[in-house]
Coordinates of C-alpha atoms (C1' of nucleotides) in Angstrom, one line a residue:
Chain A
M103 CA 78.3 87.3 104.0
N104 CA 80.8 84.6 103.5
W105 CA 84.4 85.2 103.9
Q106 CA 86.0 82.2 102.3
M107 CA 86.9 84.3 99.4
L108 CA 89.1 86.5 101.6
Q109 CA 91.0 83.7 103.0
F110 CA 93.8 83.8 100.4
D111 CA 96.5 86.4 100.7
W112 CA 95.8 89.3 98.4
A113 CA 99.4 90.3 98.5
K114 CA 100.2 87.0 96.8
A115 CA 97.6 87.8 94.2
R116 CA 99.5 91.1 93.6
A117 CA 102.7 89.2 93.1
F118 CA 101.1 86.9 90.7
F119 CA 99.6 89.8 88.8
A120 CA 102.9 91.6 88.4
T121 CA 104.7 88.4 87.5
A122 CA 102.2 87.6 84.8
E123 CA 102.2 91.1 83.4
T124 CA 106.0 91.6 83.4
G125 CA 106.6 88.0 82.3
S126 CA 109.2 87.3 84.9
L127 CA 109.7 87.2 88.6
S128 CA 112.6 89.7 88.4
G129 CA 110.4 92.1 86.4
A130 CA 107.7 91.8 89.0
A131 CA 110.1 92.4 91.8
R132 CA 111.3 95.6 90.1
A133 CA 107.7 96.8 89.6
L134 CA 106.7 96.1 93.2
N135 CA 109.9 97.2 94.8
L136 CA 110.5 93.8 96.2
A137 CA 113.3 91.3 95.9
Q138 CA 113.1 88.6 93.3
P139 CA 113.1 85.7 95.7
T140 CA 110.3 87.3 97.6
V141 CA 108.1 87.5 94.6
G142 CA 109.0 83.9 93.7
R143 CA 108.1 82.6 97.1
Q144 CA 104.8 84.6 97.1
V145 CA 103.7 83.2 93.8
E146 CA 104.7 79.7 94.9
A147 CA 102.7 80.2 98.1
L148 CA 99.7 81.3 96.1
E149 CA 99.9 78.2 94.0
Q150 CA 99.9 76.1 97.2
E151 CA 97.1 78.1 98.7
L152 CA 94.8 77.9 95.7
D153 CA 96.1 74.4 94.9
V154 CA 96.6 75.5 91.3
V155 CA 99.7 75.6 89.0
L156 CA 99.9 79.1 87.7
F157 CA 103.2 79.0 85.7
E158 CA 104.8 76.3 83.7
R159 CA 108.5 76.4 84.6
I160 CA 110.1 75.6 81.3
G161 CA 113.7 76.4 81.6
K162 CA 114.0 79.9 83.0
K163 CA 110.9 81.1 81.3
L164 CA 107.6 81.3 83.0
L165 CA 104.6 80.4 80.9
L166 CA 101.1 80.9 82.2
T167 CA 99.1 77.7 82.5
P168 CA 95.5 77.7 81.3
A169 CA 94.5 77.9 84.9
G170 CA 96.8 80.9 85.4
L171 CA 95.4 82.5 82.3
D172 CA 91.9 82.1 83.7
L173 CA 92.8 83.6 87.0
L174 CA 94.9 86.4 85.5
E175 CA 91.7 88.0 84.1
H176 CA 90.2 88.4 87.5
V177 CA 93.4 89.4 89.2
R178 CA 93.6 92.1 86.6
T179 CA 90.3 93.5 87.7
M180 CA 91.6 93.4 91.2
G181 CA 94.6 95.4 90.0
E182 CA 92.3 97.9 88.2
A183 CA 90.3 98.4 91.4
A184 CA 93.6 98.8 93.3
Q185 CA 94.6 101.5 90.9
R186 CA 91.4 103.4 91.4
I187 CA 91.9 103.0 95.2
S188 CA 95.3 104.6 95.1
L189 CA 93.9 107.3 92.8
I190 CA 91.0 108.2 94.9
A191 CA 93.0 108.0 98.1
S192 CA 95.4 110.5 96.7
G193 CA 92.4 112.8 96.1
H194 CA 91.4 112.6 99.7
S195 CA 94.8 113.3 101.1
Q196 CA 94.8 116.7 102.8
T197 CA 98.3 116.8 104.0
L198 CA 100.6 119.2 102.1
D199 CA 103.7 117.1 103.1
G200 CA 104.5 114.5 100.5
P201 CA 105.5 113.8 96.9
I202 CA 104.0 115.1 93.7
R203 CA 104.9 114.2 90.1
I204 CA 104.7 116.7 87.3
S205 CA 104.9 115.6 83.7
A206 CA 105.8 118.1 80.9
G207 CA 107.7 118.3 77.7
E208 CA 111.4 118.9 77.6
A209 CA 111.3 122.6 76.7
V210 CA 108.6 123.4 79.3
S211 CA 110.5 121.4 81.9
A212 CA 113.8 123.1 81.2
F213 CA 112.7 126.7 80.6
L214 CA 109.2 127.3 82.0
L215 CA 109.1 125.2 85.1
P216 CA 112.3 126.2 87.0
P217 CA 111.0 129.5 88.3
I218 CA 107.7 128.0 89.2
L219 CA 109.3 125.1 91.1
R220 CA 111.6 127.6 92.9
R221 CA 108.5 129.4 94.1
I222 CA 106.8 126.2 95.2
R223 CA 110.0 125.3 96.9
T224 CA 110.1 128.5 99.0
E225 CA 106.4 128.7 99.7
H226 CA 105.8 125.0 100.4
P227 CA 109.1 123.4 101.2
E228 CA 107.4 120.3 102.5
I229 CA 106.2 119.3 99.0
E230 CA 108.6 117.0 97.2
I231 CA 108.4 117.6 93.5
T232 CA 109.4 115.1 90.8
I233 CA 109.6 116.2 87.2
I234 CA 108.9 113.6 84.5
A235 CA 110.3 115.2 81.4
T236 CA 109.3 112.5 79.0
G237 CA 108.9 112.9 75.4
T238 CA 106.0 110.6 75.3
Q239 CA 102.9 112.0 76.9
S240 CA 102.7 110.2 80.2
D241 CA 99.4 108.8 81.2
L242 CA 97.6 110.5 84.0
Q243 CA 95.1 107.6 84.0
M244 CA 97.9 105.2 84.8
R245 CA 99.1 107.6 87.5
E246 CA 102.6 108.2 86.1
A247 CA 102.1 111.8 87.1
D248 CA 99.7 113.9 89.3
I249 CA 99.8 116.9 87.1
A250 CA 100.7 117.1 83.4
I251 CA 101.4 120.1 81.1
R252 CA 100.5 119.3 77.6
N253 CA 100.2 121.1 74.3
A254 CA 96.9 119.6 73.2
Q255 CA 93.4 119.5 74.5
P256 CA 92.9 116.3 76.4
T257 CA 90.4 113.7 75.1
Q258 CA 89.8 111.9 78.4
N259 CA 86.8 113.4 80.1
D260 CA 87.8 112.4 83.6
L261 CA 90.6 114.9 83.6
I262 CA 90.5 118.5 84.8
A263 CA 91.9 120.7 82.1
R264 CA 92.8 124.4 82.4
R265 CA 94.0 126.2 79.3
T266 CA 96.6 128.9 79.9
P267 CA 97.5 131.6 77.3
D268 CA 99.2 130.2 74.2
R269 CA 102.9 130.4 73.9
M270 CA 104.2 131.8 70.6
A271 CA 107.0 129.9 68.9
G272 CA 109.2 130.7 65.9
L273 CA 112.2 129.5 63.9
Y274 CA 115.6 130.4 65.3
A275 CA 119.2 129.9 64.5
K276 CA 122.5 131.0 65.7
T277 CA 123.3 134.5 64.3
T278 CA 126.7 133.4 63.0
Y279 CA 125.0 130.5 61.2
L280 CA 122.6 132.8 59.4
E281 CA 125.5 134.9 58.3
E282 CA 127.3 131.8 57.1
I283 CA 124.5 130.8 54.7
G284 CA 123.9 134.4 53.7
H285 CA 120.4 134.3 55.2
D286 CA 119.3 132.1 52.3
L287 CA 116.8 129.7 53.8
A288 CA 117.1 127.5 50.8
K289 CA 120.6 126.7 51.8
A290 CA 119.8 126.1 55.5
D291 CA 119.5 122.8 57.4
F292 CA 116.5 122.4 59.5
I293 CA 116.3 120.6 62.8
G294 CA 113.0 119.2 64.0
F295 CA 111.0 116.3 65.4
E296 CA 110.5 113.2 63.5
G297 CA 107.6 113.8 61.2
S298 CA 107.9 117.5 61.3
Q299 CA 108.9 117.6 57.6
N300 CA 105.4 118.6 56.8
M301 CA 106.3 121.9 58.5
A302 CA 108.0 122.5 55.2
A303 CA 104.6 122.8 53.5
A304 CA 103.5 125.3 56.1
L305 CA 106.6 127.4 55.4
T306 CA 106.2 127.2 51.7
E307 CA 102.7 128.5 52.1
R308 CA 104.2 131.6 53.7
G309 CA 106.5 132.2 50.8
F310 CA 109.6 130.3 52.0
A311 CA 110.5 127.6 49.5
I312 CA 111.6 125.0 51.9
S313 CA 111.8 121.3 50.9
A314 CA 111.2 118.5 53.2
D315 CA 114.7 117.1 52.7
Q316 CA 116.2 120.2 54.3
F317 CA 115.2 118.6 57.6
R318 CA 118.5 116.9 58.3
I319 CA 118.6 116.4 62.0
L320 CA 115.5 114.8 63.5
S321 CA 115.2 114.1 67.2
E322 CA 112.3 113.5 69.6
A323 CA 114.4 115.3 72.2
H324 CA 113.7 119.0 71.9
L325 CA 116.6 120.0 74.1
V326 CA 118.9 118.0 71.8
Q327 CA 117.5 120.0 68.8
W328 CA 118.1 123.2 70.7
A329 CA 121.6 122.2 71.5
Y330 CA 122.3 121.8 67.8
V331 CA 120.7 125.1 67.0
K332 CA 122.9 126.8 69.6
N333 CA 125.9 125.1 68.1
G334 CA 125.1 126.8 64.8
M335 CA 124.2 123.7 62.9
G336 CA 120.8 124.7 61.6
I337 CA 117.4 126.2 62.2
G338 CA 115.0 124.9 64.8
L339 CA 111.7 125.7 66.4
M340 CA 111.6 127.2 69.9
M341 CA 109.3 129.2 72.1
N342 CA 109.9 132.9 71.6
E343 CA 110.5 133.7 75.2
V344 CA 113.2 131.1 75.4
A345 CA 114.9 132.1 72.2
N346 CA 114.8 135.8 72.9
A347 CA 116.7 135.3 76.2
D348 CA 119.6 134.0 74.2
P349 CA 121.7 136.9 72.6
E350 CA 123.5 134.6 70.2
I351 CA 120.2 133.5 68.6
S352 CA 118.3 135.3 65.9
R353 CA 114.9 134.9 64.5
V354 CA 114.2 133.4 61.1
A355 CA 111.0 134.0 59.1
P356 CA 109.2 136.2 61.6
D357 CA 105.9 135.7 59.9
F358 CA 105.9 132.0 60.8
E359 CA 104.7 132.1 64.3
P360 CA 102.8 129.0 65.4
A361 CA 100.9 129.1 68.6
V362 CA 101.7 126.5 71.2
P363 CA 98.6 125.9 73.3
M364 CA 99.2 125.1 76.9
W365 CA 97.0 122.8 79.0
V366 CA 97.5 122.1 82.7
L367 CA 95.9 118.7 83.5
A368 CA 95.1 116.7 86.6
H369 CA 92.9 113.9 87.4
R370 CA 89.4 114.7 88.6
E371 CA 89.9 112.4 91.5
V372 CA 93.4 113.6 92.4
K373 CA 92.6 117.3 92.0
T374 CA 90.7 117.2 95.3
S375 CA 94.0 116.5 97.1
R376 CA 95.2 119.7 98.8
R377 CA 98.7 119.1 97.8
V378 CA 97.8 118.7 94.1
R379 CA 95.5 121.6 94.2
V380 CA 98.1 123.9 95.6
V381 CA 100.7 123.0 93.0
Y382 CA 98.1 123.0 90.2
D383 CA 96.9 126.4 91.0
L384 CA 100.4 127.8 91.3
I385 CA 101.3 126.4 87.9
V386 CA 98.2 127.8 86.3
E387 CA 98.8 131.2 87.8
A388 CA 102.4 131.3 86.8
L389 CA 101.7 130.3 83.2
S390 CA 98.9 132.8 82.9
Chain B
M20 CA 102.4 99.8 82.3
N21 CA 102.7 101.8 85.4
W22 CA 103.0 100.0 88.7
Q23 CA 102.3 102.8 91.2
M24 CA 98.9 101.3 91.8
L25 CA 100.4 98.2 93.1
Q26 CA 102.6 99.8 95.6
F27 CA 100.2 99.7 98.4
D28 CA 99.7 96.4 100.2
W29 CA 96.7 94.6 99.0
A30 CA 96.5 92.6 102.2
K31 CA 95.8 95.8 104.0
A32 CA 93.0 96.5 101.6
R33 CA 91.6 93.2 102.5
A34 CA 91.7 94.1 106.2
F35 CA 90.0 97.4 105.5
F36 CA 87.3 95.7 103.4
A37 CA 86.5 93.1 106.1
T38 CA 86.5 95.8 108.8
A39 CA 84.1 98.0 106.9
E40 CA 81.8 95.1 106.1
T41 CA 81.7 93.6 109.6
G42 CA 81.7 97.0 111.2
S43 CA 84.5 96.2 113.7
L44 CA 88.1 95.2 113.9
S45 CA 87.1 92.2 116.0
G46 CA 84.6 91.0 113.4
A47 CA 87.0 91.4 110.6
A48 CA 89.6 89.5 112.6
R49 CA 87.1 86.6 113.0
A50 CA 86.2 86.7 109.3
L51 CA 89.9 86.6 108.2
N52 CA 91.1 84.2 110.8
L53 CA 93.5 86.8 112.2
A54 CA 94.0 88.4 115.6
Q55 CA 92.2 91.6 116.3
P56 CA 95.3 93.6 116.9
T57 CA 96.6 92.5 113.5
V58 CA 93.6 93.8 111.7
G59 CA 93.8 97.0 113.6
R60 CA 97.4 97.5 112.7
Q61 CA 96.8 96.7 109.1
V62 CA 94.1 99.2 108.7
E63 CA 96.2 101.8 110.5
A64 CA 99.1 101.0 108.2
L65 CA 96.8 101.4 105.2
E66 CA 95.7 104.8 106.4
Q67 CA 99.3 105.9 106.6
E68 CA 100.2 104.3 103.3
L69 CA 97.4 106.0 101.5
D70 CA 97.5 109.1 103.7
V71 CA 93.8 108.9 104.3
V72 CA 91.7 108.6 107.4
L73 CA 89.4 105.7 106.8
F74 CA 87.6 105.4 110.1
E75 CA 86.5 107.9 112.6
R76 CA 87.3 106.5 116.0
I77 CA 84.2 107.6 118.0
G78 CA 84.7 105.7 121.2
K79 CA 84.8 102.0 120.4
K80 CA 82.7 102.4 117.3
L81 CA 84.3 102.7 114.0
L82 CA 82.6 105.0 111.5
L83 CA 83.6 105.2 107.9
T84 CA 84.8 108.6 106.9
P85 CA 83.7 110.0 103.5
A86 CA 87.1 109.0 102.2
G87 CA 86.7 105.5 103.5
L88 CA 83.2 105.3 102.0
D89 CA 84.6 106.3 98.6
L90 CA 87.4 103.7 98.8
L91 CA 85.2 101.0 100.1
E92 CA 83.3 100.8 96.9
H93 CA 86.4 100.0 95.0
V94 CA 87.8 97.7 97.6
R95 CA 84.6 95.8 97.3
T96 CA 85.2 95.2 93.6
M97 CA 88.6 93.9 94.6
G98 CA 86.8 91.6 97.0
E99 CA 84.4 90.4 94.4
A100 CA 87.3 89.7 92.0
A101 CA 89.1 87.9 94.8
Q102 CA 86.0 85.8 95.3
R103 CA 85.9 84.8 91.7
I104 CA 89.6 83.9 91.9
S105 CA 89.2 81.5 94.7
L106 CA 86.2 80.1 92.9
I107 CA 87.9 79.5 89.6
A108 CA 91.0 78.3 91.3
S109 CA 89.0 75.6 93.0
G110 CA 87.7 74.6 89.6
H111 CA 91.2 74.1 88.3
S112 CA 92.4 72.0 91.2
Q113 CA 93.0 68.5 90.1
T114 CA 94.1 67.0 93.3
L115 CA 91.7 64.7 95.1
D116 CA 93.2 65.4 98.4
G117 CA 91.5 68.3 100.2
P118 CA 88.3 69.6 101.7
I119 CA 84.9 69.7 100.2
R120 CA 81.7 71.2 101.7
I121 CA 78.3 69.8 101.1
S122 CA 75.2 71.7 101.9
A123 CA 71.9 70.0 102.5
G124 CA 68.7 70.1 104.5
E125 CA 68.5 68.5 107.9
A126 CA 66.6 65.4 106.8
V127 CA 68.8 64.8 103.8
S128 CA 71.9 65.3 105.9
A129 CA 70.8 63.0 108.6
F130 CA 69.2 60.2 106.6
L131 CA 70.2 60.2 103.0
L132 CA 73.8 61.4 103.2
P133 CA 75.4 59.0 105.7
P134 CA 75.6 55.9 103.4
I135 CA 76.9 58.1 100.6
L136 CA 79.5 59.7 102.8
R137 CA 80.6 56.3 104.1
R138 CA 81.1 55.2 100.5
I139 CA 83.2 58.3 99.7
R140 CA 85.1 57.7 102.8
T141 CA 86.1 54.3 101.8
E142 CA 86.7 55.0 98.1
H143 CA 88.5 58.3 98.5
P144 CA 89.7 58.6 102.1
E145 CA 91.8 61.6 101.2
I146 CA 88.7 63.8 100.6
E147 CA 87.7 65.7 103.8
I148 CA 84.0 66.2 103.8
T149 CA 82.2 68.9 105.7
I150 CA 78.4 68.8 105.9
I151 CA 76.6 72.1 106.2
A152 CA 73.2 71.1 107.4
T153 CA 71.7 74.6 107.6
G154 CA 68.1 75.2 107.3
T155 CA 68.6 78.3 105.3
Q156 CA 69.8 77.5 101.8
S157 CA 73.4 78.2 101.7
D158 CA 74.7 80.3 98.9
L159 CA 76.8 78.5 96.4
Q160 CA 77.6 81.9 94.8
M161 CA 79.2 83.0 98.1
R162 CA 81.0 79.7 98.3
E163 CA 79.6 78.6 101.5
A164 CA 79.5 75.1 100.0
D165 CA 80.9 73.4 97.0
I166 CA 77.9 71.1 96.4
A167 CA 74.4 71.7 97.5
I168 CA 71.4 69.4 97.6
R169 CA 68.2 71.3 97.4
N170 CA 64.5 70.7 96.9
A171 CA 63.8 73.3 94.3
Q172 CA 65.0 74.1 90.8
P173 CA 67.8 76.7 91.1
T174 CA 67.3 80.1 89.5
Q175 CA 71.0 81.1 89.1
N176 CA 72.1 80.1 85.7
D177 CA 75.8 79.7 86.5
L178 CA 75.0 76.6 88.5
I179 CA 75.2 73.1 87.3
A180 CA 72.0 71.3 88.3
R181 CA 71.2 67.7 88.1
R182 CA 67.7 66.5 89.1
T183 CA 67.5 63.1 90.7
P184 CA 64.3 61.1 91.1
D185 CA 61.8 62.7 93.4
R186 CA 61.5 61.5 97.0
M187 CA 58.0 60.7 98.2
A188 CA 56.9 62.0 101.5
G189 CA 53.9 61.5 103.7
L190 CA 52.4 62.2 107.1
Y191 CA 53.5 60.0 110.0
A192 CA 53.0 59.6 113.6
K193 CA 53.9 57.2 116.4
T194 CA 51.6 54.2 116.3
T195 CA 50.7 54.5 119.9
Y196 CA 49.8 58.2 119.4
L197 CA 47.4 57.3 116.7
E198 CA 45.7 54.8 118.9
E199 CA 45.5 57.4 121.7
I200 CA 43.5 59.8 119.5
G201 CA 41.5 56.9 118.0
H202 CA 42.8 57.6 114.6
D203 CA 40.7 60.8 114.5
L204 CA 42.8 63.3 112.6
A205 CA 40.5 66.1 113.8
K206 CA 41.9 65.5 117.3
A207 CA 45.5 65.3 116.3
D208 CA 48.2 67.8 116.7
F209 CA 50.3 68.6 113.7
I210 CA 54.0 69.4 113.6
G211 CA 55.4 71.4 110.8
F212 CA 57.6 74.2 109.5
E213 CA 56.6 77.8 110.2
G214 CA 54.2 78.7 107.5
S215 CA 53.2 75.2 106.8
Q216 CA 49.7 75.7 108.1
N217 CA 48.6 76.1 104.5
M218 CA 49.2 72.4 104.3
A219 CA 45.9 72.2 106.1
A220 CA 44.2 73.4 103.0
A221 CA 45.9 70.7 100.9
L222 CA 44.7 68.1 103.3
T223 CA 41.2 69.4 103.5
E224 CA 41.0 69.0 99.7
R225 CA 41.8 65.4 100.1
G226 CA 38.9 64.9 102.5
F227 CA 40.7 65.4 105.8
A228 CA 39.1 68.2 107.7
I229 CA 42.2 69.7 109.2
S230 CA 42.2 73.3 110.5
A231 CA 45.3 75.5 110.5
D232 CA 45.3 75.8 114.3
Q233 CA 45.9 72.1 114.6
F234 CA 49.5 72.9 113.8
R235 CA 50.7 73.3 117.3
I236 CA 54.4 72.7 117.1
L237 CA 56.3 74.7 114.5
S238 CA 60.0 74.6 114.0
E239 CA 62.4 75.2 111.2
A240 CA 64.5 72.3 112.3
H241 CA 63.1 69.2 110.6
L242 CA 65.0 66.9 113.0
V243 CA 63.3 68.6 115.9
Q244 CA 59.9 68.0 114.3
W245 CA 60.8 64.4 113.8
A246 CA 61.9 64.0 117.3
Y247 CA 58.5 65.2 118.5
V248 CA 56.8 62.8 116.2
K249 CA 58.9 59.9 117.4
N250 CA 58.0 60.9 121.0
G251 CA 54.3 60.6 120.1
M252 CA 53.4 64.2 120.3
G253 CA 51.8 64.6 116.9
I254 CA 51.8 64.1 113.2
G255 CA 54.6 65.3 111.0
L256 CA 55.9 65.2 107.5
M257 CA 58.8 62.9 106.5
M258 CA 60.2 61.1 103.5
N259 CA 58.7 57.7 103.2
E260 CA 61.9 55.8 103.1
V261 CA 62.9 57.3 106.4
A262 CA 59.6 56.8 108.1
N263 CA 59.2 53.3 106.9
A264 CA 62.5 52.3 108.4
D265 CA 61.1 53.0 111.8
P266 CA 58.8 50.2 113.2
E267 CA 57.1 52.4 115.8
I268 CA 55.9 54.9 113.2
S269 CA 52.7 54.5 111.2
R270 CA 51.5 56.3 108.1
V271 CA 48.6 58.8 108.3
A272 CA 46.4 59.7 105.3
P273 CA 48.2 57.6 102.7
D274 CA 46.6 59.5 99.9
F275 CA 48.5 62.6 100.8
E276 CA 51.9 61.9 99.3
P277 CA 53.7 65.1 98.2
A278 CA 56.7 64.7 96.0
V279 CA 60.0 66.1 97.1
P280 CA 62.2 67.1 94.1
M281 CA 65.9 66.7 94.6
W282 CA 68.5 68.8 92.9
V283 CA 72.2 68.3 93.2
L284 CA 73.9 71.6 92.5
A285 CA 77.5 72.8 92.0
H286 CA 79.1 75.9 90.6
R287 CA 79.9 75.8 86.9
E288 CA 83.4 76.9 87.7
V289 CA 83.9 74.6 90.6
K290 CA 82.5 71.6 88.9
T291 CA 85.6 71.3 86.8
S292 CA 87.6 70.5 89.9
R293 CA 88.3 66.8 90.0
R294 CA 87.5 66.5 93.7
V295 CA 84.1 68.2 93.3
R296 CA 83.4 66.2 90.2
V297 CA 84.0 62.9 91.9
V298 CA 81.9 63.7 94.9
Y299 CA 79.2 65.2 92.8
D300 CA 78.9 62.2 90.6
L301 CA 78.8 59.9 93.5
I302 CA 76.0 61.8 95.1
V303 CA 74.0 61.9 91.9
E304 CA 74.5 58.2 91.4
A305 CA 73.6 57.3 94.9
L306 CA 70.4 59.4 94.9
S307 CA 69.3 58.0 91.5
Chain C
dG259 C1' 73.4 102.6 138.5
dA260 C1' 76.0 98.3 138.6
dA261 C1' 77.4 94.1 136.3
dC262 C1' 78.4 92.1 132.1
dA263 C1' 79.8 91.6 127.4
dT264 C1' 82.4 93.6 123.6
dT265 C1' 85.3 96.5 121.7
dT266 C1' 89.9 98.8 120.8
dA267 C1' 94.8 99.6 122.2
dT268 C1' 99.5 98.2 124.1
dG269 C1' 103.7 95.3 125.3
dC270 C1' 106.2 91.5 124.4
dA271 C1' 107.8 86.8 122.8
dT272 C1' 107.6 84.2 118.7
dT273 C1' 106.9 83.1 114.2
dT274 C1' 107.1 84.5 109.7
dA275 C1' 108.6 86.9 105.7
dT276 C1' 112.0 89.6 103.5
dG277 C1' 116.4 91.0 101.5
dC278 C1' 121.1 90.1 100.3
dA279 C1' 124.6 87.2 98.4
dT280 C1' 125.6 83.5 95.6
dG281 C1' 125.3 79.8 92.3
dA282 C1' 123.2 77.4 88.3
dA283 C1' 120.8 77.5 84.2
dT284 C1' 119.2 79.8 80.1
dT285 C1' 118.8 83.3 76.6
dG286 C1' 120.4 86.6 73.2
dG287 C1' 123.9 88.9 70.6
dC288 C1' 128.1 89.1 67.8
Chain D
dG254 C1' 130.3 79.0 69.5
dC255 C1' 131.5 81.9 73.1
dC256 C1' 130.6 85.8 76.0
dA257 C1' 127.6 88.9 78.4
dA258 C1' 123.4 89.6 80.5
dT259 C1' 119.3 87.8 82.7
dT260 C1' 116.8 84.6 84.9
dC261 C1' 115.4 81.6 88.8
dA262 C1' 116.7 78.9 93.0
dT263 C1' 118.9 78.4 97.7
dG264 C1' 120.9 79.6 102.4
dC265 C1' 121.2 82.6 105.9
dA266 C1' 121.1 86.9 108.8
dT267 C1' 117.9 90.4 109.7
dA268 C1' 113.7 92.8 109.8
dA269 C1' 108.8 92.7 110.1
dA270 C1' 104.4 91.1 111.1
dT271 C1' 101.6 88.2 113.9
dG272 C1' 99.5 86.3 118.1
dC273 C1' 98.8 86.2 122.9
dA274 C1' 97.8 88.3 127.2
dT275 C1' 96.1 92.2 129.3
dA276 C1' 94.4 96.7 130.2
dA277 C1' 91.3 100.4 129.2
dA278 C1' 87.1 102.1 127.4
dT279 C1' 82.5 101.8 125.8
dG280 C1' 77.8 99.9 125.0
dT281 C1' 74.1 97.0 126.9
dT282 C1' 71.0 95.0 130.1
dC283 C1' 68.6 94.3 134.1

DNA sequence: GAACATTTATGCATTTATGCATGAATTGGC
DNA sequence: GCCAATTCATGCATAAATGCATAAATGTTC
């Protein structure tokens, strides 16, 4: 075996990769948790080491040279391999002590997870939990989270998925609001996600004549929607168990009760980690 | 894009790779031009960083754990990508100043290359040439050399190959030796490569009754063979132009004149390097 | 079983790399 | 066209990694 190929510093390749991907030294520095001058010097050193100009310094902008473009392709495969390494390594970790990241929607994060986290906190205080309550479904493949709770069956087949009993949801509003509009749903404002106007059709099917333009407040942030509902500004969707816990909130159109499927997901590789397994099992148990 | 995957130090992955491949920290240190304690600490740091035990320290031997085995696979793809990077980077290098490695057989290295190298030396003194005169054909793929001179058509299709006129070879011996044995080839000792006894068959076809056991001195080192010939210890094979230059050497069996094909090879990627191109063209020109 | 050759681990001086603070140049928005 | 926000480059103090020398342990060979 020849080792010439290993002569150049892989850390510098990483700096180059991040710089090319983010488009700037500063961006790369943020991504790598390094200082900007460090990344700059590493890239510069790589250029000297490989005797190749990677970036064209035109003004403050960095533009990849043809050579840099050629190399980027292969550095990217290095990066993909590195990604798998960190993934698989996590799976082999058998220490309970350490961080774990859970991704879930806002409502789940705010209302369902707290008791579960409290239990984990008492039973395994050495586990450091981070909640990623992003609206967009975070990518387990890209390792933004170790465990994800989603409302749809996953399509990726390298994920371990466990379905827990469906949550039931319904339309809710503040009791005083309903009295205001005389319980006439035709007069009501609706609060929903962007694109949820087609829910109007589903309601019309059930005998409620709701038009799409009654959806006046649209937000991707479920908790924001709920805040509007609790402020008596309209009718919104919420899981029953959450809404029922609030005495000022009343149900609207009880026949309309969509089921919210719940899937607890983890990477096949990462699931073998003891820490992930413990948390995963606890979440599944608590949600069942 | 998520950058978690880039968090761990790629340089440590390299140390792990080299250690796993060579089987020891010392070996990896030699391969990477590092000190042995450095490699040891890097591997140790990687284990902490990934929270995984990579090697089982059984006495002085390092044994890969299952986790290490799992990770090695992906570190290897990192290494292969790194190899391509250094390869392609060389191809993009446009500076004449720098090292270049030429691989050739012993006879070619000793007799054909010197005038060529002298010319390169005068025309481009900034190029540092290294000759790898290994018997085994060095692997251009593995980048042991930038340019190779071989005697067979290459099979790899990612190599640039240029055939130069065949060299003619023949059997030679010291003149005094031939007188000693009365020019009777049946009494002569033959000197050849291991496995070249089947040359006896080729000679017999041409009317020389040579038996395989007349090959008494076998060596993979062509120059060693030639030294024996020049010492009057037997008959050996040599390129005509080399043998003819020696007044003490006479030809044996002039009808037997095998052609030695000559191929000048370089990587497709590397050939685009100005330095390689210059040397390559000079070699091809000089051999033509 | 003893001598030898290799291997890994440790302590310490030195080199090297990194981060921070700052300045200069450029871009983008209003 | 100006202001604010980024961006990259430089100098310097500090932190970190590296190499060397050496010890300890193990495998090998005669």
